[in-house]
PDB file of C-alpha atoms in Angstrom:
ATOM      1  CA  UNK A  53      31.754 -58.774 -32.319  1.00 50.00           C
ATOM      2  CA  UNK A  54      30.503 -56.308 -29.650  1.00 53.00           C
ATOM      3  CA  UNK A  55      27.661 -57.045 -27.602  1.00 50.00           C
ATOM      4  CA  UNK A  56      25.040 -53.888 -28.526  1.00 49.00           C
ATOM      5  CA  UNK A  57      26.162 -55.184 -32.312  1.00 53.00           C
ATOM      6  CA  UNK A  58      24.201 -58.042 -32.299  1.00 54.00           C
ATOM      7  CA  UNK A  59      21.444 -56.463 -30.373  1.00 57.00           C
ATOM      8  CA  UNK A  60      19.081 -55.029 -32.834  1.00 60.00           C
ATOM      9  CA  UNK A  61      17.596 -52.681 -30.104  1.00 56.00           C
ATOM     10  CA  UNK A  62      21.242 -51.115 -30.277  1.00 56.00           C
ATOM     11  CA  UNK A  63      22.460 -50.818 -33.114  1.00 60.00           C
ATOM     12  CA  UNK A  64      23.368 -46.969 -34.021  1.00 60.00           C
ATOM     13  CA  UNK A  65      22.679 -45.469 -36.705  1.00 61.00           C
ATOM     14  CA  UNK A  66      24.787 -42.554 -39.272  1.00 63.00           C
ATOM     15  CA  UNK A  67      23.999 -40.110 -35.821  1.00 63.00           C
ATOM     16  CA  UNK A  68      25.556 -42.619 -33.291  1.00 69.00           C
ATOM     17  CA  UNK A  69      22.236 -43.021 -31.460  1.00 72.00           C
ATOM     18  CA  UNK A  70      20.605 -46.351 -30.998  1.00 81.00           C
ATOM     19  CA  UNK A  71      17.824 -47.260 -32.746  1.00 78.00           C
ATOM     20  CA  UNK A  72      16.325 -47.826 -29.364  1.00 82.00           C
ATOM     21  CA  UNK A  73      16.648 -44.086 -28.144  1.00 81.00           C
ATOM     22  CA  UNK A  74      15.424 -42.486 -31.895  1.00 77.00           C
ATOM     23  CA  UNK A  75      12.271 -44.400 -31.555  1.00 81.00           C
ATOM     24  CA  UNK A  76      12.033 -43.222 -27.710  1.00 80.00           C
ATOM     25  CA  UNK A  77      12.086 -39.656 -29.697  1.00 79.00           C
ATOM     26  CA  UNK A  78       9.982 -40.107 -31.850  1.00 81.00           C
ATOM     27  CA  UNK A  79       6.956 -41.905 -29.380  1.00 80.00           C
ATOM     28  CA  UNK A  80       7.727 -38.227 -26.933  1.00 78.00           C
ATOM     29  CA  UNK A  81       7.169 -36.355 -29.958  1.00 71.00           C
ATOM     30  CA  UNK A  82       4.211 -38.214 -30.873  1.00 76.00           C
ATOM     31  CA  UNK A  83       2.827 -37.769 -27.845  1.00 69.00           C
ATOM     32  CA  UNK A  84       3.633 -33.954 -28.061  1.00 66.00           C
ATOM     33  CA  UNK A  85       1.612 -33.808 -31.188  1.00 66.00           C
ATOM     34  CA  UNK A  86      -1.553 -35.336 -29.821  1.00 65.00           C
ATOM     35  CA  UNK A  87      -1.468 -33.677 -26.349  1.00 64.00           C
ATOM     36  CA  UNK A  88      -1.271 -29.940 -28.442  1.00 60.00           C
ATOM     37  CA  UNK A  89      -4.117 -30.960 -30.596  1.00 57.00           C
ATOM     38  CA  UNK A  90      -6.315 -31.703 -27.880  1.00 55.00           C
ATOM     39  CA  UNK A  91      -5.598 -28.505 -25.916  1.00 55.00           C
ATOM     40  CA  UNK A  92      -6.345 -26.731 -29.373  1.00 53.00           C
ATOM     41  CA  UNK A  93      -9.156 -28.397 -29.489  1.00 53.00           C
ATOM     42  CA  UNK A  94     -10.363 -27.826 -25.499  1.00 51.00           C
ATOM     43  CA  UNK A  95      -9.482 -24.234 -26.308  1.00 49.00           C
ATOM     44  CA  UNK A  96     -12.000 -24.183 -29.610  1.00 51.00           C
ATOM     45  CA  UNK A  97     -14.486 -25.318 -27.393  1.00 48.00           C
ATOM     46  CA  UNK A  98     -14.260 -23.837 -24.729  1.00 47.00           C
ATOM     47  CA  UNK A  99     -14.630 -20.706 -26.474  1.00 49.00           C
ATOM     48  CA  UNK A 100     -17.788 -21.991 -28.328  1.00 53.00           C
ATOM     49  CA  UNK A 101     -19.271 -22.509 -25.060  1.00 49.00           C
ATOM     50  CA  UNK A 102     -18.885 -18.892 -23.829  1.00 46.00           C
ATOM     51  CA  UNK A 103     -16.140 -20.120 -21.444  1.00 43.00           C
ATOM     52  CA  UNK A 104     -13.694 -18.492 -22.916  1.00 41.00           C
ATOM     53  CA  UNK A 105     -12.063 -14.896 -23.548  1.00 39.00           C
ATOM     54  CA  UNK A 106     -12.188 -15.441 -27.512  1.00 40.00           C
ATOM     55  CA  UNK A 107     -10.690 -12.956 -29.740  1.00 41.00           C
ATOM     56  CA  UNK A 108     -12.403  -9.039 -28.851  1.00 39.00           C
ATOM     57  CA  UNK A 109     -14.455  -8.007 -31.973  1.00 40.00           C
ATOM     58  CA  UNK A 110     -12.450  -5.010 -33.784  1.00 40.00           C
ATOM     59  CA  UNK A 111     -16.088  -3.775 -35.077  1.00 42.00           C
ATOM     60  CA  UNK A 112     -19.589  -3.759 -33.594  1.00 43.00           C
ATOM     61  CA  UNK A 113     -21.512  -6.895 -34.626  1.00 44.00           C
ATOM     62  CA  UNK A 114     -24.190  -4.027 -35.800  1.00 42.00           C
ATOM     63  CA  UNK A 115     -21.704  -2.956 -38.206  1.00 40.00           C
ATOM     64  CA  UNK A 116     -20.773  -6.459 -39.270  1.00 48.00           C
ATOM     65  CA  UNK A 117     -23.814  -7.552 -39.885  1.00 49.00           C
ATOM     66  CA  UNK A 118     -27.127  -5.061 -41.094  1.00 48.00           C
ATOM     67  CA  UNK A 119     -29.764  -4.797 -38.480  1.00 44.00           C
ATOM     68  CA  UNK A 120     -32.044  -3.598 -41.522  1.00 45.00           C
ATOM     69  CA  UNK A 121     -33.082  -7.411 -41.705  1.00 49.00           C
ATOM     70  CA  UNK A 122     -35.355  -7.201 -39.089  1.00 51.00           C
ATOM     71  CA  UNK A 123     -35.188  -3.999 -37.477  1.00 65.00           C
ATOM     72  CA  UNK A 124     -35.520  -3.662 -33.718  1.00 80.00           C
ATOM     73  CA  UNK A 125     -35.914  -7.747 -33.725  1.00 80.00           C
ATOM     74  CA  UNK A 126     -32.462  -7.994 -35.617  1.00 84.00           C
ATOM     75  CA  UNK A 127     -30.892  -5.520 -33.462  1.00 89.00           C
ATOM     76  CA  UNK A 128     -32.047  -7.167 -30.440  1.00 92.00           C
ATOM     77  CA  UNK A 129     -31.066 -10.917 -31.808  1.00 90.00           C
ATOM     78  CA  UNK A 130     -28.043  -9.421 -32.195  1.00 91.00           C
ATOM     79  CA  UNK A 131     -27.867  -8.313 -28.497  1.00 91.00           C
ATOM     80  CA  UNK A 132     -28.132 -11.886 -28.096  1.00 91.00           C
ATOM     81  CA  UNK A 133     -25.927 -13.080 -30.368  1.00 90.00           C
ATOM     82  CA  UNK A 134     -22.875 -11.277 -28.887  1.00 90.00           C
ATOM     83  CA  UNK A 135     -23.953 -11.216 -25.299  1.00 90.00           C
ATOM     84  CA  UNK A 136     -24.146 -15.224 -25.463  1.00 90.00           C
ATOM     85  CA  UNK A 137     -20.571 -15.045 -26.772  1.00 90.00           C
ATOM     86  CA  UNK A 138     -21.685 -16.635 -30.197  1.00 92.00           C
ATOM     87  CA  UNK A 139     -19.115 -14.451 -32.071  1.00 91.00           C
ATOM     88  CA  UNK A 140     -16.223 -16.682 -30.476  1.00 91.00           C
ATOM     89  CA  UNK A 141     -17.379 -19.381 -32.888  1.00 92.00           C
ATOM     90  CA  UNK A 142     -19.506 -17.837 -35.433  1.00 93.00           C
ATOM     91  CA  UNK A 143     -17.771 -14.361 -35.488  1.00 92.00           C
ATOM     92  CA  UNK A 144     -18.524 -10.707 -35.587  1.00 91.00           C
ATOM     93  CA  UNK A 145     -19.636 -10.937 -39.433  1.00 94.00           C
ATOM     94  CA  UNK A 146     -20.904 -14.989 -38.998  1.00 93.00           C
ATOM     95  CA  UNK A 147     -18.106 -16.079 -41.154  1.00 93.00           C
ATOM     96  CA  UNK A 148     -17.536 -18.711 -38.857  1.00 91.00           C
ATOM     97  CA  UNK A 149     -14.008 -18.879 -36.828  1.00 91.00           C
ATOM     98  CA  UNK A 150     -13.621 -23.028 -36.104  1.00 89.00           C
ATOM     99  CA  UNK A 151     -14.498 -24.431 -39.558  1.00 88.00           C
ATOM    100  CA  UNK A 152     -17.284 -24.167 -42.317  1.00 90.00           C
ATOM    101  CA  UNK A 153     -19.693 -25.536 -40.338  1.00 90.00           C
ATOM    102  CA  UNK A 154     -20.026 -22.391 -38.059  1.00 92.00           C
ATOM    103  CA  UNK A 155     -20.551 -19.380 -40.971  1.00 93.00           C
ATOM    104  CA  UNK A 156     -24.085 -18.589 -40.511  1.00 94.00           C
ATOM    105  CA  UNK A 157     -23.956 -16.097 -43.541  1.00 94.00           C
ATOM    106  CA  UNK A 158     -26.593 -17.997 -44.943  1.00 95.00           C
ATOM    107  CA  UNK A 159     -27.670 -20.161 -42.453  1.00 94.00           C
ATOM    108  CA  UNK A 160     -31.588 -19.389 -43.770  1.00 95.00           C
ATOM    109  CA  UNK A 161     -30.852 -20.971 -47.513  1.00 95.00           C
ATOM    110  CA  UNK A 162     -29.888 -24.034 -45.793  1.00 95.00           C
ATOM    111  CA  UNK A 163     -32.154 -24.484 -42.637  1.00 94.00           C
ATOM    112  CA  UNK A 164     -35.525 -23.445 -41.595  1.00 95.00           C
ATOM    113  CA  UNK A 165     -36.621 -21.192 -38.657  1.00 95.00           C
ATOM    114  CA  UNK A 166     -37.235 -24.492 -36.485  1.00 96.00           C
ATOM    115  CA  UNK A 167     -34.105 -25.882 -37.391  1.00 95.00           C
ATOM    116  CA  UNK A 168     -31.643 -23.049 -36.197  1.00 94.00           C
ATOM    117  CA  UNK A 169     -33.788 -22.912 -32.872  1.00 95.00           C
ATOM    118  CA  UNK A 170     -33.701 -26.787 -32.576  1.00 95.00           C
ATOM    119  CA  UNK A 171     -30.055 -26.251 -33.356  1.00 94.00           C
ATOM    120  CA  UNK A 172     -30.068 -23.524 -30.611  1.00 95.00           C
ATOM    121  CA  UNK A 173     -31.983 -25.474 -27.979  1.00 96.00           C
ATOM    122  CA  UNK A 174     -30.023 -28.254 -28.425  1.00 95.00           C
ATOM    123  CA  UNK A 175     -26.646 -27.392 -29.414  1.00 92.00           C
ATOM    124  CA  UNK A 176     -24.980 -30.687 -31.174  1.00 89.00           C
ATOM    125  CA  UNK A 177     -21.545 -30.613 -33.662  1.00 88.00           C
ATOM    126  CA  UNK A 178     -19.705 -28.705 -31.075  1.00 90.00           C
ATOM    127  CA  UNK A 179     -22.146 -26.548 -30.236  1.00 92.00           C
ATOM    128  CA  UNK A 180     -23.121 -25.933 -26.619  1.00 93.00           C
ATOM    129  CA  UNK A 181     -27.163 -26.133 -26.064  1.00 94.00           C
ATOM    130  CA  UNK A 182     -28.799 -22.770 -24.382  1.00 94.00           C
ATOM    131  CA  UNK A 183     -32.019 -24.076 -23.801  1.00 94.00           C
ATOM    132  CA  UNK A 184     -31.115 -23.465 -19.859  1.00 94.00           C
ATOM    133  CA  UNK A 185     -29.496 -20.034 -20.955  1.00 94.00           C
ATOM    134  CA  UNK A 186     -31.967 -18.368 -23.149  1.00 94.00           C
ATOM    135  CA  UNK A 187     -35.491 -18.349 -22.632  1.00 95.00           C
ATOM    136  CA  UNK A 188     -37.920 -19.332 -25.811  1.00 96.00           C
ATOM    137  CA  UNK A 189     -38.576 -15.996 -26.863  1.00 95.00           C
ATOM    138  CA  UNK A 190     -35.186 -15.435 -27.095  1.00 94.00           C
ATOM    139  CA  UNK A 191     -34.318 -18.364 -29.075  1.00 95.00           C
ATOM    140  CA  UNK A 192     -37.000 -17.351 -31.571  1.00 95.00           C
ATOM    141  CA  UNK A 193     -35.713 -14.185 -31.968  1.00 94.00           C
ATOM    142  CA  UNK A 194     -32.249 -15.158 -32.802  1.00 95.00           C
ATOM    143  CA  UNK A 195     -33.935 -18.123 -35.003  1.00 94.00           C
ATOM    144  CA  UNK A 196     -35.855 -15.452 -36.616  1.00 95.00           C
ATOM    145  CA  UNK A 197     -32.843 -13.567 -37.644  1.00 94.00           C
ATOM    146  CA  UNK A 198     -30.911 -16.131 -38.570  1.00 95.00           C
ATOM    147  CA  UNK A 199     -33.378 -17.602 -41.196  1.00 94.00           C
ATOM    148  CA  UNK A 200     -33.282 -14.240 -42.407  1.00 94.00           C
ATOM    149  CA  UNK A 201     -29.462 -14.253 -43.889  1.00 93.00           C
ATOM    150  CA  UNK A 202     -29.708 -15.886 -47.401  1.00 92.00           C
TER     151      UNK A 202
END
């Protein structure tokens, strides 16, 4: 009997590869998998945090979503909400674009005024914070308008 016979390491299988090399395939492709994910994921958050180029709105987020909800206030929390880059997450319409948990459609059935600004302040879940990037005022105002979609 042959030497790599009695080696279980290298035996070949129907393919004439060892079983040594296949599962040297299959740990590369593995790792292939998992390094992919995580760049998606780097990518999904980067463009949550304003970082990065996103996806250009085909419509005007004023078109998306009604400014009658608030009138000047909703148009200028709107301002905000694309000028911050919030659309690369949330979306032109607040649909949400990485996962349920960021369509703000109705955001105000769910949470109250303080919470979306806490939530805003803070960041948390994959959100950034922009307590250093918007001032109060402006966190009320998109708070404000958010509470508003039911």
């Amino acid at each position: 009997m042959l030497e790599t016979q009695r080696d279980p390491a290298h035996r070949h299988n129907e393919s004439g590869r060892s079983r040594a090399a296949v599962y040297a395939s299959r740990r590369r492709l593995r790792a292939a998998v998992a390094l992919s994910g995580v760049l998606l994921l780097a990518a999904g958050l980067t463009g949550c945090a304003g970082g990065g180029t996103g996806v250009a709105p085909t419509a005007s987020p004023s078109a998306a979503v009604p400014a009658s909800e608030g009138g000047d206030a909703g148009a200028k929390a709107q301002e905000l909400f694309t000028a911050n880059k919030c659309i690369s997450c949330h979306g032109v319409d607040l649909a949400g674009r990485v996962g349920p948990s960021t369509n703000l459609q109705k955001i105000g059935a769910t949470q109250t005024k303080e919470q979306i600004a806490e939530q805003i302040r803070n960041g948390g879940g994959g959100m950034p914070a922009y307590k250093s990037k918007l001032s109060e005022d402006e966190v009320n105002q998109l708070a404000d308008w958010l509470s508003s979609k039911k």
